[in-house]
Short mmCIF file of C-alpha atoms in Angstrom, two decimals:
data_model
loop_
_atom_site.label_atom_id
_atom_site.label_comp_id
_atom_site.label_asym_id
_atom_site.label_seq_id
_atom_site.Cartn_x
_atom_site.Cartn_y
_atom_site.Cartn_z
CA MET H 1 -0.03 0.20 -0.15
CA LYS H 2 1.14 3.27 -1.03
CA LEU H 3 1.37 5.82 1.85
CA ASN H 4 3.22 8.47 0.64
CA PRO H 5 1.35 11.02 -1.81
CA ARG H 6 4.65 12.50 -2.99
CA ILE H 7 5.84 9.36 -4.49
CA SER H 8 4.32 7.65 -7.68
CA SER H 9 3.64 4.18 -7.59
CA SER H 10 4.17 3.75 -11.63
CA ARG H 11 6.59 1.30 -12.51
CA ARG H 12 8.21 3.64 -15.44
CA LYS H 13 8.67 6.38 -13.05
CA SER H 14 10.13 4.62 -10.19
CA ARG H 15 12.83 3.25 -12.75
CA LYS H 16 13.38 6.63 -14.31
CA ALA H 17 14.23 8.18 -10.60
CA HIS H 18 16.33 5.16 -9.87
CA PHE H 19 18.41 5.96 -12.99
CA THR H 20 18.42 10.05 -12.33
CA VAL H 21 19.28 9.40 -8.36
CA ARG H 22 22.24 7.18 -9.81
CA ARG H 23 23.52 10.12 -12.14
CA VAL H 24 23.50 12.52 -9.50
CA ILE H 25 25.36 10.30 -7.09
CA MET H 26 27.59 9.77 -9.90
CA SER H 27 28.88 13.79 -9.69
CA ALA H 28 32.46 14.84 -9.18
CA PRO H 29 33.55 18.53 -8.39
CA LEU H 30 35.19 20.79 -11.34
CA SER H 31 38.46 22.36 -11.23
CA GLY H 32 38.89 25.68 -10.00
CA ASP H 33 38.90 27.19 -13.42
CA LEU H 34 35.75 25.81 -14.44
CA ARG H 35 34.25 26.27 -11.06
CA SER H 36 34.72 29.95 -11.54
CA LYS H 37 33.84 30.24 -15.74
CA TYR H 38 30.60 28.50 -15.19
CA ASN H 39 30.11 29.03 -11.35
CA VAL H 40 28.82 25.59 -10.90
CA ARG H 41 30.57 23.45 -8.12
CA SER H 42 29.70 19.70 -9.74
CA MET H 43 28.35 17.96 -12.63
CA PRO H 44 27.61 14.22 -13.12
CA VAL H 45 30.54 12.48 -14.80
CA ARG H 46 30.09 11.59 -18.39
CA LYS H 47 32.28 9.28 -20.83
CA ASP H 48 34.73 11.12 -22.70
CA ASN H 49 35.45 13.96 -19.92
CA GLU H 50 38.71 14.41 -18.72
CA VAL H 51 39.86 14.20 -14.91
CA GLN H 52 41.95 14.40 -11.88
CA VAL H 53 42.43 11.60 -9.58
CA VAL H 54 43.04 13.81 -6.12
CA CYS H 55 43.19 10.79 -3.61
CA GLY H 56 43.91 7.18 -3.11
CA THR H 57 46.71 5.25 -4.96
CA TYR H 58 46.66 6.66 -8.17
CA LYS H 59 46.45 10.33 -6.88
CA GLY H 60 47.58 12.78 -9.32
CA ARG H 61 47.06 10.73 -12.39
CA GLU H 62 45.04 12.59 -15.17
CA GLY H 63 43.08 10.86 -18.34
CA LYS H 64 39.54 10.68 -20.56
CA VAL H 65 36.88 8.79 -18.78
CA VAL H 66 36.62 5.66 -20.52
CA GLN H 67 33.77 4.11 -19.08
CA VAL H 68 30.68 4.99 -16.26
CA TYR H 69 29.02 2.28 -14.15
CA HIS H 70 26.39 3.49 -12.70
CA LYS H 71 25.46 0.48 -11.01
CA LYS H 72 28.68 -0.23 -9.17
CA CYS H 73 29.50 3.97 -8.76
CA VAL H 74 33.08 3.21 -10.70
CA ILE H 75 34.30 4.72 -13.37
CA HIS H 76 37.25 3.92 -15.99
CA ILE H 77 39.84 6.27 -16.54
CA GLU H 78 42.32 5.86 -19.41
CA HIS H 79 46.28 5.14 -18.47
CA ILE H 80 44.84 3.64 -15.14
CA THR H 81 45.22 0.06 -15.84
CA ARG H 82 47.06 -3.11 -14.25
CA GLU H 83 48.14 -6.07 -15.82
CA LYS H 84 46.49 -9.89 -15.21
CA VAL H 85 48.49 -12.95 -14.64
CA ASN H 86 47.97 -13.84 -18.11
CA GLY H 87 49.10 -11.15 -19.70
CA SER H 88 46.18 -8.98 -20.58
CA ILE H 89 45.67 -5.46 -19.34
CA VAL H 90 42.48 -4.20 -17.85
CA ASN H 91 41.31 -0.81 -16.35
CA VAL H 92 41.39 -0.33 -12.80
CA GLY H 93 38.16 1.25 -11.64
CA ILE H 94 37.78 4.63 -9.36
CA HIS H 95 35.08 3.80 -6.93
CA HIS H 96 33.92 6.92 -6.62
CA PRO H 97 33.69 10.01 -8.67
CA SER H 98 34.00 12.20 -5.63
CA LYS H 99 37.70 11.24 -5.80
CA VAL H 100 38.33 13.01 -8.93
CA ILE H 101 38.14 16.82 -10.39
CA ILE H 102 36.62 16.90 -13.80
CA THR H 103 38.95 19.96 -16.03
CA LYS H 104 37.65 19.28 -19.31
CA LEU H 105 33.79 18.99 -19.89
CA GLY H 106 32.64 17.74 -23.19
CA LEU H 107 29.69 20.35 -23.85
CA ASP H 108 26.86 19.55 -26.18
CA LYS H 109 23.22 20.70 -25.71
CA ASP H 110 21.92 18.89 -22.59
CA ARG H 111 25.09 20.33 -20.52
CA LYS H 112 24.87 23.67 -21.91
CA SER H 113 21.04 23.37 -20.40
CA LEU H 114 22.21 22.09 -17.17
CA LEU H 115 25.34 24.17 -16.34
CA ASP H 116 22.87 27.39 -17.21
CA ARG H 117 20.26 26.05 -14.81
CA LYS H 118 22.58 25.31 -11.88
CA ALA H 119 23.86 28.89 -12.06
CA LYS H 120 20.62 30.56 -12.33
CA ALA H 121 19.73 28.28 -9.13
CA LYS H 122 23.02 29.32 -7.12
CA GLY H 123 22.57 33.01 -8.26
CA ARG H 124 19.24 33.01 -6.72
CA ALA H 125 19.93 31.34 -3.60
CA ALA H 126 23.17 33.81 -2.95
CA ALA H 127 20.66 36.74 -3.81
CA ILE H 128 18.15 35.36 -0.88
CA ARG H 129 20.94 34.55 1.78
CA THR H 130 22.58 38.36 1.01
CA ARG H 131 18.68 40.33 1.37
CA ALA H 132 18.20 41.08 4.43
CA PRO H 133 14.41 40.14 5.91
CA SER H 134 12.04 42.77 6.23
CA SER H 135 10.58 40.64 9.43
CA PRO H 136 12.46 37.77 10.57
CA PRO H 137 9.89 34.99 11.66
CA LYS H 138 10.47 33.90 15.49
CA ILE H 139 10.72 30.81 16.31
CA LEU H 140 10.39 29.48 19.84
CA CYS H 141 11.56 26.35 21.23
CA ARG H 142 10.25 24.66 24.16
CA LEU H 143 13.27 25.76 25.92
CA SER H 144 13.07 29.60 25.15
CA ILE H 145 9.75 29.71 25.79
CA ASN H 146 10.35 28.29 29.42
CA ARG H 147 12.96 30.88 30.02
CA PHE H 148 11.04 33.72 28.95
CA VAL H 149 8.06 32.47 31.57
CA MET H 150 10.81 32.30 34.02
CA ASN H 151 12.06 35.78 33.35
CA VAL H 152 8.56 36.92 33.21
CA LEU H 153 8.06 35.25 36.48
CA ARG H 154 11.19 37.00 37.95
CA SER H 155 10.37 40.50 37.02
CA ARG H 156 6.87 40.26 38.24
CA LYS H 157 6.26 42.23 41.41
CA PRO H 158 5.22 40.40 44.79
CA LEU H 159 1.79 40.64 45.52
CA SER H 160 0.76 42.75 47.87
CA VAL H 161 -1.94 41.17 50.55
CA VAL H 162 -4.37 43.30 51.56
CA ALA H 163 -5.42 42.07 55.18
CA PRO H 164 -9.46 41.89 55.01
CA LYS H 165 -11.18 45.07 57.34
CA PRO H 166 -12.79 43.30 60.64
CA SER H 167 -16.20 43.10 60.41
CA GLN H 168 -18.53 44.57 63.06
CA PRO H 169 -18.98 41.81 65.70
CA LEU H 170 -22.84 40.75 66.11
CA ALA H 171 -24.44 41.98 69.46
CA LEU H 172 -25.19 38.93 70.91
CA GLU H 173 -25.22 40.07 74.37
CA ASN H 174 -28.31 42.31 73.11
CA VAL H 175 -29.94 39.16 71.27
CA ALA H 176 -29.56 37.46 74.28
CA ALA H 177 -30.83 39.70 76.42
CA GLU H 178 -34.17 40.34 74.24
CA PRO H 179 -37.05 38.78 76.11
CA MET H 180 -39.35 36.57 73.59
CA THR H 181 -42.58 37.89 73.40
CA PRO H 182 -45.87 35.80 72.87
CA ALA H 183 -46.08 37.38 69.24
CA LYS H 184 -42.70 36.18 67.90
CA THR H 185 -43.39 32.85 69.31
CA SER H 186 -46.49 32.30 67.52
CA GLU H 187 -44.58 33.66 64.57
CA THR H 188 -42.20 30.86 64.61
CA LEU H 189 -44.54 28.34 65.62
CA ASN H 190 -46.87 28.92 62.43
CA LEU H 191 -43.63 29.02 60.42
CA SER H 192 -42.31 25.72 61.46
CA LYS H 193 -46.19 24.04 61.26
CA SER H 194 -46.17 25.71 57.57
CA ARG H 195 -42.65 23.89 56.65
CA CYS H 196 -44.00 20.62 57.91
CA SER H 197 -46.94 20.66 56.14
CA PHE H 198 -45.32 21.84 52.99
CA SER H 199 -42.90 18.80 53.20
CA GLU H 200 -45.70 16.21 53.68
CA LYS H 201 -47.77 17.46 51.08
CA ASN H 202 -44.81 16.92 48.42
CA ARG H 203 -43.75 13.61 50.27
CA TYR H 204 -46.28 11.68 48.22
CA LYS H 205 -45.89 13.56 44.98
#
């Protein structure tokens, strides 16, 4: 089941993507002169490109690319050979093109368009980097948020606790000293009877 909507399930597109990625992986940096001339850092290695080995056993050797093996990430360069036991001479593979630099490009229509695209993209990226943003986005991580909250809490002034005003005490002495009149006693009895009768009425609803 395909889960990622950005990746196609087409067999044709998957195969094409595989070879495109291999081609990008098989890229080598350009020499200083070519880099300043075309404003491009690296290009995919192709047959008939002239390269120079910069590391490994054959460091310093120069020659033309004879064969490029995308499956094994190996390139064969002329004059980098060895003799077998039976006397035959075979090419020695340089495993990975990152060990060489391209000194001469075999330009055709496709390679020129690729150089132009790369140079334009690099120029746009440089312009974006040099341009000062008007309002840079503020990205707060969890640690910065915690620090911000702690600083706010530290800068706060301590709350002044105001004691409540003492309320006037009830004059219990006056209440206790006041005698109960017969009118008041009758009112209290009537209230209690009404409450009892109301509760008895609602009990059986």
